[in-house]
């Protein structure tokens, strides 16, 4: 039997190890529980990947993987030989690197300004930076199409009116796509990066001032180099996010035909009418994407391990001393406001404006009397809508609930379980693995699995819900492992000594203590499920429509005002959810822990011990 | 009564076992202390008795009931061992009030609410916290938390009490106070108690018997005063208090237990021979057992001479560091006038306060 858990030195009271022979005659229940969690994780995390590997060797054009038994490298040879594939990969690389640089750059600037300087209106800037979290990327892209459409986009028309026509841009170009993706990343990146800025020990900077260096010299010679590991980790993480992102490329690419790998996978399986799906090509591309994502995630984990050593978070030395900006105060604030106006205010404004007009009008006082709420009436009158809302609510609540429960069980097993260390580490790795599975890839794999298995899941809401669990499991496990680690093992042991069994100890001691983290993780997943388009689009049928696919269909069918109206209501609902005080606090807590522990199996296993 | 027999355990990945056959027996009403440096296996032994960790082999009995036996494949989980325990961190549940914390071990025992209330009040009264019963537990000081943990450990009136460094998180003053309270409480309740600590003063003050552990083994076991004054083992001599070890050469033949003589750089001394661990013989005595003598008196056995190297004033005593050649010893005396460094002194040590550790065979 395997034994044991890790454990280096530490105080003897905290060492939690059990040992070799012990497991042999330990009680059976822990193994059953561990086995159940392992099986559930294998099902949601490993099965989709294995299915894809299989299908990449078997599937042929328009044949599903289990319709043939012939194994071959044909799909791989095909993508390697196809010039189109290389073009798509090149586009994806450019898109990924560009969007990540822009997103991280904006996030760094905002985080520094908000967390470390005496810039004015910091609270306002903080809220404004986070608002895009409530805007689903698909809706964000739709808003940008209204702003940057080549003929009548609001910004382009305004530029022409001001005689600045040479500044006009085409929202459907790759470059616009990169900027828009970067802007939408910025608020997520902000949460991750702000933690590093917030917890930076200011005495390092003070020492630099003492040595005669000025504010900006210190920023570039001390602060940024010290934060480099944390920033590098964030950059790697968002490189993966950009590489696999789907919503913005598919929305903009619908018109422009600029394709990245994720949209290429989608279009190979959902071809325009008259053409056949190519599951083999999709599978091979998916494996390619997973391999790169996996490598980057691995680098990310190593980087965060390092970051932890570097950015010290000392409760003692930390005083939030802010850097006085002096004359730069207002110019820098103005720069931040440019971001807020361009990336937050204008998209929201145009979305609302467009939702109030059947046909697009350039925003002006004259156009005001044309505004009406017909599209909202259309939406509420749409016979599909009650079903779509019910589907979305059922699916999102159930999937977020299942994800949270599975993540909590996994976190307990990884951090406190009585099974050997080697197995707990494997469990941890398995739980984080879906992080490398892009949405469309998960969607594709689930199509194969449930077309093959004789269970009536394909084409129902269940398959979308299952896909969401896979997609968001790693995030929740990261957050809940962090929460579980903050609960001293002695709190559980004291309950056992008091004569209370394992299960009741969990319910009476552990559950109440991690409850705030559970709620935060649940809501975080819930919000992301509602935002998610790629998965739903891969897996929905007319019976299992959800909000994101409904908006997509309205848009695709040219009902732009109705799509915008639905988008406005979705954003309003998500904003309301985010504004709940518990969510705000929970998210901050979640992200501050995530920044340290998230996605780091080695680290968590070590700390667990 | 607590019996541990030949507990052996190796953590995975560790080269050396953490327990190499630890055995002890704690009588009813006795305070038995496992003392030793960190990593010696004392906490692991305690956790094995509690059932929080399982030994690889060995046997553990609580009041005659086998709760662990590798041979019979018995391993009773901690919640079925019926024990009380105070953790190093106290492990007070932050989401429960003081009285809820204390009442927790009584649930599921088929007691009426009235009875539970009565028992909780009694336990809180014993530790002097009755007036804080309804306080949320995060609003407690360290000393109060320690008392809540103690109340929780005794409320179920189990006969076995396990204390894992219960005083180590308190400041020095509070520690002394709690030490006295703990001793009084133990006399009153009569648990069979295992007390784990790395603090030799705590061990000496609180225990009926002390087991000194090192590297997974009990080096020596005995009553506190005997162990302090007449250590059988050089590690005991060194760990339990300030100690001098002067290199020496044995005169004639020596068997452990004999009264023998040995020549040190300071002079010739006599003492009881004990098994040692080093390559050379060592004369042991505690610094405060040496007394300064008239330097001009005639030489005799058990008298040494040395030069004063330096002084340290420790408050209650003045410590003199004295040298002869490469050897140095410390002598503690009442603070008083000091001779200059370099002055020569003479000191005497009674043979019953010294020991001679023989060279390792």
PDB file of C-alpha atoms in Angstrom, chain B residues 1-256:
ATOM      1  CA  UNK B   1      -3.404   3.685  32.214  1.00  0.00           C
ATOM      2  CA  UNK B   2      -1.585   4.105  28.922  1.00  0.00           C
ATOM      3  CA  UNK B   3       0.743   1.467  27.543  1.00  0.00           C
ATOM      4  CA  UNK B   4       2.839   1.852  24.403  1.00  0.00           C
ATOM      5  CA  UNK B   5       4.905  -1.101  23.272  1.00  0.00           C
ATOM      6  CA  UNK B   6       7.728  -0.974  20.727  1.00  0.00           C
ATOM      7  CA  UNK B   7       6.271   1.720  18.495  1.00  0.00           C
ATOM      8  CA  UNK B   8       8.126   1.886  15.203  1.00  0.00           C
ATOM      9  CA  UNK B   9       7.369   4.287  12.426  1.00  0.00           C
ATOM     10  CA  UNK B  10       9.073   5.649   9.322  1.00  0.00           C
ATOM     11  CA  UNK B  11       7.621   8.510   7.324  1.00  0.00           C
ATOM     12  CA  UNK B  12       7.663   7.913   3.635  1.00  0.00           C
ATOM     13  CA  UNK B  13      10.655   9.504   1.990  1.00  0.00           C
ATOM     14  CA  UNK B  14      12.468   9.761   5.310  1.00  0.00           C
ATOM     15  CA  UNK B  15      15.730   7.855   5.616  1.00  0.00           C
ATOM     16  CA  UNK B  16      15.667   7.246   9.346  1.00  0.00           C
ATOM     17  CA  UNK B  17      12.645   6.020  11.289  1.00  0.00           C
ATOM     18  CA  UNK B  18      10.998   8.675  13.430  1.00  0.00           C
ATOM     19  CA  UNK B  19      10.211   6.083  16.108  1.00  0.00           C
ATOM     20  CA  UNK B  20      12.628   3.226  16.698  1.00  0.00           C
ATOM     21  CA  UNK B  21      10.786   1.080  19.174  1.00  0.00           C
ATOM     22  CA  UNK B  22       9.370   3.464  21.751  1.00  0.00           C
ATOM     23  CA  UNK B  23       7.821   1.841  24.829  1.00  0.00           C
ATOM     24  CA  UNK B  24       6.412   3.405  27.965  1.00  0.00           C
ATOM     25  CA  UNK B  25       3.713   2.955  30.529  1.00  0.00           C
ATOM     26  CA  UNK B  26       1.754   5.737  32.195  1.00  0.00           C
ATOM     27  CA  UNK B  27       0.030   4.824  35.465  1.00  0.00           C
ATOM     28  CA  UNK B  28      -3.395   6.055  36.439  1.00  0.00           C
ATOM     29  CA  UNK B  29      -3.138   9.593  37.762  1.00  0.00           C
ATOM     30  CA  UNK B  30       0.432  10.020  36.600  1.00  0.00           C
ATOM     31  CA  UNK B  31       1.856  12.874  34.527  1.00  0.00           C
ATOM     32  CA  UNK B  32       4.353  11.349  32.142  1.00  0.00           C
ATOM     33  CA  UNK B  33       6.374  13.758  30.040  1.00  0.00           C
ATOM     34  CA  UNK B  34       7.935  13.068  26.670  1.00  0.00           C
ATOM     35  CA  UNK B  35      10.783  15.550  26.508  1.00  0.00           C
ATOM     36  CA  UNK B  36      13.253  16.120  23.727  1.00  0.00           C
ATOM     37  CA  UNK B  37      14.522  18.369  20.960  1.00  0.00           C
ATOM     38  CA  UNK B  38      12.385  18.897  17.881  1.00  0.00           C
ATOM     39  CA  UNK B  39      12.322  15.913  15.574  1.00  0.00           C
ATOM     40  CA  UNK B  40      12.988  13.429  18.380  1.00  0.00           C
ATOM     41  CA  UNK B  41       9.648  11.654  17.908  1.00  0.00           C
ATOM     42  CA  UNK B  42       7.845  12.900  21.016  1.00  0.00           C
ATOM     43  CA  UNK B  43       4.922  14.429  19.164  1.00  0.00           C
ATOM     44  CA  UNK B  44       4.695  11.451  16.823  1.00  0.00           C
ATOM     45  CA  UNK B  45       4.467   9.157  19.843  1.00  0.00           C
ATOM     46  CA  UNK B  46       1.681  11.279  21.323  1.00  0.00           C
ATOM     47  CA  UNK B  47      -0.208  11.369  18.026  1.00  0.00           C
ATOM     48  CA  UNK B  48       0.118   7.616  17.741  1.00  0.00           C
ATOM     49  CA  UNK B  49      -1.505   7.241  21.168  1.00  0.00           C
ATOM     50  CA  UNK B  50      -4.259   9.632  20.037  1.00  0.00           C
ATOM     51  CA  UNK B  51      -4.794   7.670  16.814  1.00  0.00           C
ATOM     52  CA  UNK B  52      -3.983  10.699  14.651  1.00  0.00           C
ATOM     53  CA  UNK B  53      -1.076   8.802  13.211  1.00  0.00           C
ATOM     54  CA  UNK B  54      -0.510   5.087  12.864  1.00  0.00           C
ATOM     55  CA  UNK B  55       2.707   3.395  13.803  1.00  0.00           C
ATOM     56  CA  UNK B  56       4.115   0.810  11.407  1.00  0.00           C
ATOM     57  CA  UNK B  57       4.329  -1.685  14.221  1.00  0.00           C
ATOM     58  CA  UNK B  58       3.792  -1.881  17.937  1.00  0.00           C
ATOM     59  CA  UNK B  59       0.879  -1.968  20.324  1.00  0.00           C
ATOM     60  CA  UNK B  60      -1.024   0.665  22.285  1.00  0.00           C
ATOM     61  CA  UNK B  61      -3.434   0.021  25.166  1.00  0.00           C
ATOM     62  CA  UNK B  62      -5.664   2.556  26.874  1.00  0.00           C
ATOM     63  CA  UNK B  63      -7.035   1.368  30.226  1.00  0.00           C
ATOM     64  CA  UNK B  64      -6.392  -2.187  29.212  1.00  0.00           C
ATOM     65  CA  UNK B  65      -8.151  -1.927  25.840  1.00  0.00           C
ATOM     66  CA  UNK B  66      -6.046  -2.539  22.758  1.00  0.00           C
ATOM     67  CA  UNK B  67      -6.526   0.482  20.499  1.00  0.00           C
ATOM     68  CA  UNK B  68      -3.649  -0.248  18.174  1.00  0.00           C
ATOM     69  CA  UNK B  69      -1.860  -3.440  17.366  1.00  0.00           C
ATOM     70  CA  UNK B  70      -0.007  -4.073  14.159  1.00  0.00           C
ATOM     71  CA  UNK B  71      -0.041  -7.822  14.791  1.00  0.00           C
ATOM     72  CA  UNK B  72      -3.749  -8.096  15.445  1.00  0.00           C
ATOM     73  CA  UNK B  73      -4.438  -5.453  12.775  1.00  0.00           C
ATOM     74  CA  UNK B  74      -6.340  -3.282  15.175  1.00  0.00           C
ATOM     75  CA  UNK B  75      -6.378   0.480  14.663  1.00  0.00           C
ATOM     76  CA  UNK B  76      -9.165   2.251  16.514  1.00  0.00           C
ATOM     77  CA  UNK B  77      -9.837   5.667  14.942  1.00  0.00           C
ATOM     78  CA  UNK B  78      -9.262   8.709  17.154  1.00  0.00           C
ATOM     79  CA  UNK B  79     -12.958   9.386  17.617  1.00  0.00           C
ATOM     80  CA  UNK B  80     -13.415   5.959  19.204  1.00  0.00           C
ATOM     81  CA  UNK B  81     -10.468   6.113  21.610  1.00  0.00           C
ATOM     82  CA  UNK B  82     -12.208   8.194  24.250  1.00  0.00           C
ATOM     83  CA  UNK B  83      -9.430  10.586  25.153  1.00  0.00           C
ATOM     84  CA  UNK B  84      -8.966  14.288  25.835  1.00  0.00           C
ATOM     85  CA  UNK B  85      -6.270  16.258  24.086  1.00  0.00           C
ATOM     86  CA  UNK B  86      -4.922  19.807  24.048  1.00  0.00           C
ATOM     87  CA  UNK B  87      -3.189  20.783  20.809  1.00  0.00           C
ATOM     88  CA  UNK B  88      -0.205  23.035  20.471  1.00  0.00           C
ATOM     89  CA  UNK B  89      -2.271  25.572  18.543  1.00  0.00           C
ATOM     90  CA  UNK B  90      -5.231  24.927  20.883  1.00  0.00           C
ATOM     91  CA  UNK B  91      -7.405  24.280  17.806  1.00  0.00           C
ATOM     92  CA  UNK B  92     -10.320  26.326  19.127  1.00  0.00           C
ATOM     93  CA  UNK B  93     -13.024  26.292  16.464  1.00  0.00           C
ATOM     94  CA  UNK B  94     -13.435  29.908  15.422  1.00  0.00           C
ATOM     95  CA  UNK B  95     -17.043  29.552  14.284  1.00  0.00           C
ATOM     96  CA  UNK B  96     -18.291  28.436  17.695  1.00  0.00           C
ATOM     97  CA  UNK B  97     -18.652  30.211  21.011  1.00  0.00           C
ATOM     98  CA  UNK B  98     -16.639  29.157  24.029  1.00  0.00           C
ATOM     99  CA  UNK B  99     -19.417  27.004  25.438  1.00  0.00           C
ATOM    100  CA  UNK B 100     -20.145  25.392  22.063  1.00  0.00           C
ATOM    101  CA  UNK B 101     -16.477  24.486  21.765  1.00  0.00           C
ATOM    102  CA  UNK B 102     -16.514  22.916  25.192  1.00  0.00           C
ATOM    103  CA  UNK B 103     -19.842  21.133  24.637  1.00  0.00           C
ATOM    104  CA  UNK B 104     -18.676  19.585  21.362  1.00  0.00           C
ATOM    105  CA  UNK B 105     -17.142  16.398  22.813  1.00  0.00           C
ATOM    106  CA  UNK B 106     -20.403  15.694  24.656  1.00  0.00           C
ATOM    107  CA  UNK B 107     -22.587  15.498  21.571  1.00  0.00           C
ATOM    108  CA  UNK B 108     -23.662  12.090  20.426  1.00  0.00           C
ATOM    109  CA  UNK B 109     -23.154  10.627  23.887  1.00  0.00           C
ATOM    110  CA  UNK B 110     -26.839  10.470  24.689  1.00  0.00           C
ATOM    111  CA  UNK B 111     -26.716  13.175  27.330  1.00  0.00           C
ATOM    112  CA  UNK B 112     -29.657  15.477  28.020  1.00  0.00           C
ATOM    113  CA  UNK B 113     -29.231  19.165  27.228  1.00  0.00           C
ATOM    114  CA  UNK B 114     -29.386  19.871  30.930  1.00  0.00           C
ATOM    115  CA  UNK B 115     -26.624  17.447  31.684  1.00  0.00           C
ATOM    116  CA  UNK B 116     -24.497  18.896  28.876  1.00  0.00           C
ATOM    117  CA  UNK B 117     -25.003  22.410  30.194  1.00  0.00           C
ATOM    118  CA  UNK B 118     -24.070  21.278  33.683  1.00  0.00           C
ATOM    119  CA  UNK B 119     -20.913  19.547  32.516  1.00  0.00           C
ATOM    120  CA  UNK B 120     -19.824  22.461  30.343  1.00  0.00           C
ATOM    121  CA  UNK B 121     -20.252  24.864  33.257  1.00  0.00           C
ATOM    122  CA  UNK B 122     -18.309  22.572  35.523  1.00  0.00           C
ATOM    123  CA  UNK B 123     -15.427  22.302  33.015  1.00  0.00           C
ATOM    124  CA  UNK B 124     -15.375  26.055  32.441  1.00  0.00           C
ATOM    125  CA  UNK B 125     -15.421  26.635  36.166  1.00  0.00           C
ATOM    126  CA  UNK B 126     -12.446  24.356  36.656  1.00  0.00           C
ATOM    127  CA  UNK B 127     -10.401  26.424  34.201  1.00  0.00           C
ATOM    128  CA  UNK B 128     -11.804  29.702  35.529  1.00  0.00           C
ATOM    129  CA  UNK B 129     -13.610  30.832  32.384  1.00  0.00           C
ATOM    130  CA  UNK B 130     -17.248  30.497  33.387  1.00  0.00           C
ATOM    131  CA  UNK B 131     -17.946  34.176  32.761  1.00  0.00           C
ATOM    132  CA  UNK B 132     -16.700  33.938  29.143  1.00  0.00           C
ATOM    133  CA  UNK B 133     -18.984  31.042  28.187  1.00  0.00           C
ATOM    134  CA  UNK B 134     -20.919  32.919  25.519  1.00  0.00           C
ATOM    135  CA  UNK B 135     -18.006  34.798  24.060  1.00  0.00           C
ATOM    136  CA  UNK B 136     -17.224  34.108  20.374  1.00  0.00           C
ATOM    137  CA  UNK B 137     -13.994  32.188  20.462  1.00  0.00           C
ATOM    138  CA  UNK B 138     -11.988  34.454  18.117  1.00  0.00           C
ATOM    139  CA  UNK B 139     -12.173  37.147  20.815  1.00  0.00           C
ATOM    140  CA  UNK B 140     -10.003  35.267  23.261  1.00  0.00           C
ATOM    141  CA  UNK B 141      -6.443  35.914  24.356  1.00  0.00           C
ATOM    142  CA  UNK B 142      -3.836  33.182  24.041  1.00  0.00           C
ATOM    143  CA  UNK B 143      -4.131  32.237  27.701  1.00  0.00           C
ATOM    144  CA  UNK B 144      -7.924  32.111  27.495  1.00  0.00           C
ATOM    145  CA  UNK B 145      -7.777  29.938  24.383  1.00  0.00           C
ATOM    146  CA  UNK B 146      -5.454  27.615  26.204  1.00  0.00           C
ATOM    147  CA  UNK B 147      -8.010  27.311  29.025  1.00  0.00           C
ATOM    148  CA  UNK B 148     -10.871  26.683  26.612  1.00  0.00           C
ATOM    149  CA  UNK B 149      -8.819  23.925  24.991  1.00  0.00           C
ATOM    150  CA  UNK B 150      -8.209  22.443  28.413  1.00  0.00           C
ATOM    151  CA  UNK B 151     -11.889  22.628  29.361  1.00  0.00           C
ATOM    152  CA  UNK B 152     -12.747  20.896  26.104  1.00  0.00           C
ATOM    153  CA  UNK B 153     -10.228  18.175  26.814  1.00  0.00           C
ATOM    154  CA  UNK B 154     -11.576  17.396  30.296  1.00  0.00           C
ATOM    155  CA  UNK B 155     -15.311  17.903  29.751  1.00  0.00           C
ATOM    156  CA  UNK B 156     -15.983  14.360  28.616  1.00  0.00           C
ATOM    157  CA  UNK B 157     -14.291  13.025  31.759  1.00  0.00           C
ATOM    158  CA  UNK B 158     -12.085  10.635  29.912  1.00  0.00           C
ATOM    159  CA  UNK B 159      -9.335   8.978  31.911  1.00  0.00           C
ATOM    160  CA  UNK B 160      -6.605   9.776  29.400  1.00  0.00           C
ATOM    161  CA  UNK B 161      -5.370  13.307  28.773  1.00  0.00           C
ATOM    162  CA  UNK B 162      -2.825  14.164  26.074  1.00  0.00           C
ATOM    163  CA  UNK B 163      -1.092  17.544  26.094  1.00  0.00           C
ATOM    164  CA  UNK B 164       0.948  18.586  23.060  1.00  0.00           C
ATOM    165  CA  UNK B 165       3.219  21.492  24.028  1.00  0.00           C
ATOM    166  CA  UNK B 166       0.246  23.251  25.557  1.00  0.00           C
ATOM    167  CA  UNK B 167       2.281  26.139  26.953  1.00  0.00           C
ATOM    168  CA  UNK B 168       4.641  26.831  24.074  1.00  0.00           C
ATOM    169  CA  UNK B 169       2.499  29.566  22.513  1.00  0.00           C
ATOM    170  CA  UNK B 170       2.177  31.604  25.711  1.00  0.00           C
ATOM    171  CA  UNK B 171       4.490  34.365  26.858  1.00  0.00           C
ATOM    172  CA  UNK B 172       6.913  33.610  29.671  1.00  0.00           C
ATOM    173  CA  UNK B 173       4.878  35.036  32.561  1.00  0.00           C
ATOM    174  CA  UNK B 174       1.640  33.419  31.527  1.00  0.00           C
ATOM    175  CA  UNK B 175       3.452  30.166  30.938  1.00  0.00           C
ATOM    176  CA  UNK B 176       4.591  29.998  34.538  1.00  0.00           C
ATOM    177  CA  UNK B 177       1.111  30.737  35.834  1.00  0.00           C
ATOM    178  CA  UNK B 178      -0.489  28.146  33.551  1.00  0.00           C
ATOM    179  CA  UNK B 179       2.105  25.610  34.577  1.00  0.00           C
ATOM    180  CA  UNK B 180       1.034  25.915  38.185  1.00  0.00           C
ATOM    181  CA  UNK B 181      -2.660  25.801  37.274  1.00  0.00           C
ATOM    182  CA  UNK B 182      -2.152  22.776  35.096  1.00  0.00           C
ATOM    183  CA  UNK B 183      -0.362  20.916  37.869  1.00  0.00           C
ATOM    184  CA  UNK B 184      -3.144  21.738  40.348  1.00  0.00           C
ATOM    185  CA  UNK B 185      -5.821  20.695  37.868  1.00  0.00           C
ATOM    186  CA  UNK B 186      -4.114  17.427  37.156  1.00  0.00           C
ATOM    187  CA  UNK B 187      -3.876  16.608  40.879  1.00  0.00           C
ATOM    188  CA  UNK B 188      -7.565  17.355  41.220  1.00  0.00           C
ATOM    189  CA  UNK B 189      -8.782  15.318  38.213  1.00  0.00           C
ATOM    190  CA  UNK B 190      -6.344  12.426  38.295  1.00  0.00           C
ATOM    191  CA  UNK B 191      -6.031  11.749  34.550  1.00  0.00           C
ATOM    192  CA  UNK B 192      -3.380   9.497  33.136  1.00  0.00           C
ATOM    193  CA  UNK B 193      -1.564  12.278  31.327  1.00  0.00           C
ATOM    194  CA  UNK B 194       1.061  12.379  28.613  1.00  0.00           C
ATOM    195  CA  UNK B 195       2.707  15.754  28.348  1.00  0.00           C
ATOM    196  CA  UNK B 196       4.880  16.597  25.366  1.00  0.00           C
ATOM    197  CA  UNK B 197       7.360  19.459  25.552  1.00  0.00           C
ATOM    198  CA  UNK B 198      10.794  20.546  24.442  1.00  0.00           C
ATOM    199  CA  UNK B 199      11.191  22.750  27.524  1.00  0.00           C
ATOM    200  CA  UNK B 200      13.125  20.914  30.230  1.00  0.00           C
ATOM    201  CA  UNK B 201      12.039  23.302  32.981  1.00  0.00           C
ATOM    202  CA  UNK B 202       8.385  22.625  32.195  1.00  0.00           C
ATOM    203  CA  UNK B 203       9.073  18.901  32.186  1.00  0.00           C
ATOM    204  CA  UNK B 204      10.903  18.978  35.498  1.00  0.00           C
ATOM    205  CA  UNK B 205       8.266  21.117  37.186  1.00  0.00           C
ATOM    206  CA  UNK B 206       5.156  19.260  36.011  1.00  0.00           C
ATOM    207  CA  UNK B 207       5.908  15.583  35.682  1.00  0.00           C
ATOM    208  CA  UNK B 208       5.859  12.582  37.916  1.00  0.00           C
ATOM    209  CA  UNK B 209       8.158  10.920  35.449  1.00  0.00           C
ATOM    210  CA  UNK B 210      10.066  12.179  32.430  1.00  0.00           C
ATOM    211  CA  UNK B 211      11.161  10.273  29.337  1.00  0.00           C
ATOM    212  CA  UNK B 212      13.923  12.026  27.461  1.00  0.00           C
ATOM    213  CA  UNK B 213      13.825  11.229  23.742  1.00  0.00           C
ATOM    214  CA  UNK B 214      16.379  11.595  20.981  1.00  0.00           C
ATOM    215  CA  UNK B 215      16.252  10.400  17.379  1.00  0.00           C
ATOM    216  CA  UNK B 216      13.185   8.240  17.892  1.00  0.00           C
ATOM    217  CA  UNK B 217      14.309   6.547  21.081  1.00  0.00           C
ATOM    218  CA  UNK B 218      13.814   7.071  24.780  1.00  0.00           C
ATOM    219  CA  UNK B 219      17.296   7.800  26.074  1.00  0.00           C
ATOM    220  CA  UNK B 220      16.442   7.816  29.751  1.00  0.00           C
ATOM    221  CA  UNK B 221      13.335   7.675  31.863  1.00  0.00           C
ATOM    222  CA  UNK B 222      12.942   8.607  35.506  1.00  0.00           C
ATOM    223  CA  UNK B 223      11.776  11.010  38.185  1.00  0.00           C
ATOM    224  CA  UNK B 224      12.635  14.617  37.411  1.00  0.00           C
ATOM    225  CA  UNK B 225      14.957  15.240  40.351  1.00  0.00           C
ATOM    226  CA  UNK B 226      16.900  12.029  39.940  1.00  0.00           C
ATOM    227  CA  UNK B 227      17.347  12.592  36.219  1.00  0.00           C
ATOM    228  CA  UNK B 228      18.520  16.136  36.734  1.00  0.00           C
ATOM    229  CA  UNK B 229      20.921  15.375  39.547  1.00  0.00           C
ATOM    230  CA  UNK B 230      22.133  11.935  38.567  1.00  0.00           C
ATOM    231  CA  UNK B 231      21.812  11.568  34.819  1.00  0.00           C
ATOM    232  CA  UNK B 232      22.682   8.099  33.596  1.00  0.00           C
ATOM    233  CA  UNK B 233      23.320   9.314  30.064  1.00  0.00           C
ATOM    234  CA  UNK B 234      25.427  12.200  28.767  1.00  0.00           C
ATOM    235  CA  UNK B 235      22.496  13.445  26.641  1.00  0.00           C
ATOM    236  CA  UNK B 236      20.327  13.681  29.752  1.00  0.00           C
ATOM    237  CA  UNK B 237      23.088  15.541  31.533  1.00  0.00           C
ATOM    238  CA  UNK B 238      23.352  18.049  28.690  1.00  0.00           C
ATOM    239  CA  UNK B 239      19.660  18.442  27.861  1.00  0.00           C
ATOM    240  CA  UNK B 240      18.172  18.908  31.324  1.00  0.00           C
ATOM    241  CA  UNK B 241      20.245  21.910  32.322  1.00  0.00           C
ATOM    242  CA  UNK B 242      23.573  23.718  32.135  1.00  0.00           C
ATOM    243  CA  UNK B 243      26.371  21.155  32.252  1.00  0.00           C
ATOM    244  CA  UNK B 244      30.175  21.006  32.257  1.00  0.00           C
ATOM    245  CA  UNK B 245      31.944  18.191  30.453  1.00  0.00           C
ATOM    246  CA  UNK B 246      35.661  18.210  31.125  1.00  0.00           C
ATOM    247  CA  UNK B 247      37.841  15.781  29.168  1.00  0.00           C
ATOM    248  CA  UNK B 248      39.607  13.349  31.489  1.00  0.00           C
ATOM    249  CA  UNK B 249      41.733  10.238  31.729  1.00  0.00           C
ATOM    250  CA  UNK B 250      40.475   7.426  33.923  1.00  0.00           C
ATOM    251  CA  UNK B 251      42.688   6.186  36.687  1.00  0.00           C
ATOM    252  CA  UNK B 252      42.784   2.384  36.679  1.00  0.00           C
ATOM    253  CA  UNK B 253      39.936   0.098  35.607  1.00  0.00           C
ATOM    254  CA  UNK B 254      36.341   1.302  35.514  1.00  0.00           C
ATOM    255  CA  UNK B 255      32.968  -0.414  35.166  1.00  0.00           C
ATOM    256  CA  UNK B 256      29.694   1.488  35.016  1.00  0.00           C
TER     257      UNK B 256
END
